[in-house]
Short mmCIF file of C-alpha atoms in Angstrom, two decimals:
data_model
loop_
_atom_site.label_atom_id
_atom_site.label_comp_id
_atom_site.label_asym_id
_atom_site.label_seq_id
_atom_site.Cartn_x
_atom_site.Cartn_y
_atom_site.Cartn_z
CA UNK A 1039 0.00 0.00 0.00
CA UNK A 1040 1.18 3.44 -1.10
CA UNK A 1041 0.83 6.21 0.78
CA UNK A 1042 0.28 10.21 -0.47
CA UNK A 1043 0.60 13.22 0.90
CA UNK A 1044 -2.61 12.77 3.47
CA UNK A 1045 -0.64 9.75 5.46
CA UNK A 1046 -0.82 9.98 9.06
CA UNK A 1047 2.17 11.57 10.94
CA UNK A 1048 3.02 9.59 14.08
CA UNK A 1049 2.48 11.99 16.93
CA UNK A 1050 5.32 13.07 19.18
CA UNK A 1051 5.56 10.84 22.46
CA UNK A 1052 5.16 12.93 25.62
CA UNK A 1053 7.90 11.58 27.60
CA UNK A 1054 7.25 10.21 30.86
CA UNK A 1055 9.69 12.47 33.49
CA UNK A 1056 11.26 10.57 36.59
CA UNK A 1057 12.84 11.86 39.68
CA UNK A 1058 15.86 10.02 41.55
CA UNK A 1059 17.74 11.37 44.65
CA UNK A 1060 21.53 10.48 44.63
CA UNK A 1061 22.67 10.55 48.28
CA UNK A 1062 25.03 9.68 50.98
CA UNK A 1063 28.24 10.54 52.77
CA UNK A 1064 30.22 13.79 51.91
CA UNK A 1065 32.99 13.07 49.36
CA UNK A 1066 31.57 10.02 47.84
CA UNK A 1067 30.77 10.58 44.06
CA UNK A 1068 27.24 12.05 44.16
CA UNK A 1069 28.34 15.35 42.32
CA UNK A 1070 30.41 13.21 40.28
CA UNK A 1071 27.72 10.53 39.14
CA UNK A 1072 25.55 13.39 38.53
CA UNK A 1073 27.81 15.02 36.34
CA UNK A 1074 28.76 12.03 34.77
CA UNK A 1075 25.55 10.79 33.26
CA UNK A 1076 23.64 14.29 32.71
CA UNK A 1077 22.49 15.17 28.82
CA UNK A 1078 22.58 18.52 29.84
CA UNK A 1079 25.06 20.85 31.96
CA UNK A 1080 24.70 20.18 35.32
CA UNK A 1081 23.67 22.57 37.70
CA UNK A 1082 26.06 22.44 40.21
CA UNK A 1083 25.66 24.29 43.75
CA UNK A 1084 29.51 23.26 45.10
CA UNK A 1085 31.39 25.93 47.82
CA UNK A 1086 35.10 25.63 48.36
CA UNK A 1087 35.90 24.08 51.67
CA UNK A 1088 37.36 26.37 54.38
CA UNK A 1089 39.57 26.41 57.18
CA UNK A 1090 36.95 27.73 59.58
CA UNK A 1091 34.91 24.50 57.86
CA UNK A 1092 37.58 22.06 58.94
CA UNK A 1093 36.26 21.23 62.65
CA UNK A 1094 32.67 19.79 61.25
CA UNK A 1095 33.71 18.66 57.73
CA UNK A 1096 35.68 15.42 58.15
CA UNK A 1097 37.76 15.16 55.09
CA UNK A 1098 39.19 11.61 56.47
CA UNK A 1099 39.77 9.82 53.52
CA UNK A 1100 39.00 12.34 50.76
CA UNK A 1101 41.91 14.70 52.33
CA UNK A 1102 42.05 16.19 48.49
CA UNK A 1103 38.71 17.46 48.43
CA UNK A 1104 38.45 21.10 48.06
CA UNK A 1105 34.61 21.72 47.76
CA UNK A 1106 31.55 20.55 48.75
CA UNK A 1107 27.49 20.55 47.70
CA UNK A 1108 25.59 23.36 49.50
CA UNK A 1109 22.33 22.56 48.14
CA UNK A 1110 22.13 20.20 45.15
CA UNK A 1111 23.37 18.95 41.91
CA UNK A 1112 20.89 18.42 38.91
CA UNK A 1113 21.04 16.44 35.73
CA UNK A 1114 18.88 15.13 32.87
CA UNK A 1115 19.06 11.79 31.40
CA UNK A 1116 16.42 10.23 28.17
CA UNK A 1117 16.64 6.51 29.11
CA UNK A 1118 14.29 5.89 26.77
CA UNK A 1119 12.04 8.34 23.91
CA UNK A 1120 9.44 7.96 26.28
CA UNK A 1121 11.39 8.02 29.88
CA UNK A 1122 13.59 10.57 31.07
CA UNK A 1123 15.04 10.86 34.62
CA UNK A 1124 15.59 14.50 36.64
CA UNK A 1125 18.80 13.73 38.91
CA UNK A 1126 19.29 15.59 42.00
CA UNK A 1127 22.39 14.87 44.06
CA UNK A 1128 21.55 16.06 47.48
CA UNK A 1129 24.15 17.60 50.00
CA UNK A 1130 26.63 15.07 52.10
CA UNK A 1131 27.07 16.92 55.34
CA UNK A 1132 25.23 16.88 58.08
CA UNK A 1133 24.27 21.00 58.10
CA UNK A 1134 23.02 20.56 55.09
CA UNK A 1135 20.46 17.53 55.41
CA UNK A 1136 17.63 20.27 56.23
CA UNK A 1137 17.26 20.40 52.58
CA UNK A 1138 16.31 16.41 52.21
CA UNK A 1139 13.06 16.62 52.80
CA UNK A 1140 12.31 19.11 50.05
CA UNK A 1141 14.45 17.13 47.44
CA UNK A 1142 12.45 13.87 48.50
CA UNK A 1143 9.17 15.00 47.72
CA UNK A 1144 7.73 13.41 44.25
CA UNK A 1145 11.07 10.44 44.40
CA UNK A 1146 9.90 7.68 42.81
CA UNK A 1147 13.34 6.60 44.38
CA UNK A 1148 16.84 6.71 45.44
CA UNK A 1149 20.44 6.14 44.84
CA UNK A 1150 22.47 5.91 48.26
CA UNK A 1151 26.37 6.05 46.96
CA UNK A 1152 28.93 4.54 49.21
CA UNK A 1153 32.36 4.66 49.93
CA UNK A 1154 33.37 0.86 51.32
CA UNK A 1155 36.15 2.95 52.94
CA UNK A 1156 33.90 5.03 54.81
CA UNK A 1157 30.63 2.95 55.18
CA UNK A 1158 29.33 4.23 57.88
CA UNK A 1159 28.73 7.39 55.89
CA UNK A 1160 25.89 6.57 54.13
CA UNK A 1161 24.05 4.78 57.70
CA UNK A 1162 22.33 8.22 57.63
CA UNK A 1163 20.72 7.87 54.01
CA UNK A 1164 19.89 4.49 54.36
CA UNK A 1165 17.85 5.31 57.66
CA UNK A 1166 16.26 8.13 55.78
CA UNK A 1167 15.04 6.15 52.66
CA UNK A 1168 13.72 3.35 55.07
CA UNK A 1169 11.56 5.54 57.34
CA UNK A 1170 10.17 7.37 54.66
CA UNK A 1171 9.45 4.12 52.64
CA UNK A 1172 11.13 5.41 49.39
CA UNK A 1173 12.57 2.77 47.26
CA UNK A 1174 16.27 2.69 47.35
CA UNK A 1175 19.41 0.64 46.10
CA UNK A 1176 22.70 1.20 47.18
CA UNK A 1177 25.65 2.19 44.90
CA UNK A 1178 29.08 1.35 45.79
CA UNK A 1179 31.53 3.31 44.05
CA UNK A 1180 34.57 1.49 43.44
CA UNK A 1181 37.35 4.27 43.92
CA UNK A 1182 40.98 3.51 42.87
CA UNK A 1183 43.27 1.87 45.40
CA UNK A 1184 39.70 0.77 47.10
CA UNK A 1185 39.72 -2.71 48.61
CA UNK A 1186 36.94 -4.52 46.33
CA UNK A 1187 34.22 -6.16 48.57
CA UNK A 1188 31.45 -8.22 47.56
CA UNK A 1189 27.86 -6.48 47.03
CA UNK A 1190 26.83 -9.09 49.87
CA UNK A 1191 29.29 -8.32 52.29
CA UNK A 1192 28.12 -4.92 51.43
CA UNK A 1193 24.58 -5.48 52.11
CA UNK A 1194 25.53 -7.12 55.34
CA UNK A 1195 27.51 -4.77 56.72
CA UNK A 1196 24.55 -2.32 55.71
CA UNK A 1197 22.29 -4.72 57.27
CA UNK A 1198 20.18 -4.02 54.27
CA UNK A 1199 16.53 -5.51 53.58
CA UNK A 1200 17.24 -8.27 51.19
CA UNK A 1201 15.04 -7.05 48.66
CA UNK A 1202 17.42 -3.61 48.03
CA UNK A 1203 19.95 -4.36 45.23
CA UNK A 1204 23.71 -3.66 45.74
CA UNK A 1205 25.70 -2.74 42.38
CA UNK A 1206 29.41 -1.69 42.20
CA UNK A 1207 29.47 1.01 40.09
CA UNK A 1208 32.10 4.01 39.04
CA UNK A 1209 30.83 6.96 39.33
CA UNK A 1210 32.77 8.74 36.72
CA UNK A 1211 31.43 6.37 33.96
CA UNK A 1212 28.23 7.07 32.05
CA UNK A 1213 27.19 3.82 31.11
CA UNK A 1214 27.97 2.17 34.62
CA UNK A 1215 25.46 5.15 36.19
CA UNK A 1216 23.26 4.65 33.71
CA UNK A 1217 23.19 0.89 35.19
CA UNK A 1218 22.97 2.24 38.72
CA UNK A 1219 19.88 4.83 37.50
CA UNK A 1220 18.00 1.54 35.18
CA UNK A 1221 18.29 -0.71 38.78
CA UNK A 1222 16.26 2.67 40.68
CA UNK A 1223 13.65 2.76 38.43
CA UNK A 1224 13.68 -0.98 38.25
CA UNK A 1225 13.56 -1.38 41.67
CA UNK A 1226 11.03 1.04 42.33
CA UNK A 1227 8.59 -0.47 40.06
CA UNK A 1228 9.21 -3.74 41.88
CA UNK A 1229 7.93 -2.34 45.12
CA UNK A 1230 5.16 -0.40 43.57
CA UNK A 1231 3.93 -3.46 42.16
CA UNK A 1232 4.12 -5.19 45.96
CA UNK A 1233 2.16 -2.74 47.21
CA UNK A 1234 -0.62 -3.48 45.02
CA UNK A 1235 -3.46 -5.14 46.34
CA UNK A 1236 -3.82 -8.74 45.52
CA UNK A 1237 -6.72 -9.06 43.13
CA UNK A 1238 -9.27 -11.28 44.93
#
């Protein structure tokens, strides 16, 4: 069948838009991941680290870290023609966590990054994402010179839920955080789904 001039256009898919939180301990990778797998130029709220800041920023481990998030990071990924995911890094230290709650609200879910050299770091987010019920998994960045440790011993010493997925991941690579952002959404939808009532 030929078609002429009158055949049918396919119209433009609305894209279905997607917020994630990427979270956890100050220095870990969240303006880096953020940065890493944004379509657009990130928006960026970073402050160079002070000495007057030295007393409450512990910079154990990430001694080379000369700024830090004040507010947020934002980025834009298309997954998909039809799905595309706002990324909002929130802040690491503790001042700053005042500004969770207003970064939470419309999640559909939640990256928590960690540092296996600095665990307990991300305690904090995982606490927050479980008593607020918002679908999380956990992203271990794999830094260089890092000791490598199994996503199980991982989700042990996390004493994670058993349904939360662990992934190694490097922040600084698009198509590992793409991974890490696919497992969110993934995730999320599995736990929508289990909320569901059971059809009688």
């Amino acid at each position: 069948m030929i078609f002429g001039r009158s055949e049918r256009r396919k119209a433009p898919v609305e894209p279905v838009t997607l917020k994630i939180l990427v979270a956890g301990g100050f220095g870990v990778g969240k303006t880096t991941l953020v940065g890493a797998v944004s379509e657009i130029r990130p928006l960026r709220t970073e402050e160079v680290l002070t000495e007057a800041g030295r007393p409450v920023d512990d910079t154990a481990g990430v001694e080379r870290k000369s700024t830090t998030t004040v507010a947020m990071d934002f980025g834009r990924i298309t997954l998909r023609e039809d799905l595309v995911l706002y990324v909002f890094g929130t802040p690491g230290q503790d001042r700053f966590w005042f500004l969770w709650d207003e970064l939470a609200t419309g999640a559909l879910g939640a990256v928590v990054l960690a540092d296996t050299r600095r665990l307990e770091d991300c305690f904090a987010a995982v606490d927050y994402f479980e008593r607020r019920s918002i679908p999380f998994i956990v992203g271990v960045n794999c830094f260089d010179g890092a000791a490598r440790h199994p996503a199980e011993a991982v989700r042990q010493a996390l004493d994670l839920d058993p349904d939360v997925p662990v992934i190694l991941c490097d922040a600084r690579d698009k198509e590992s955080v793409k991974e890490v952002l696919i497992g969110v959404v993934g995730h999320a939808a599995d736990a929508a789904e289990r909320r569901q009532p059971a059809a009688t």
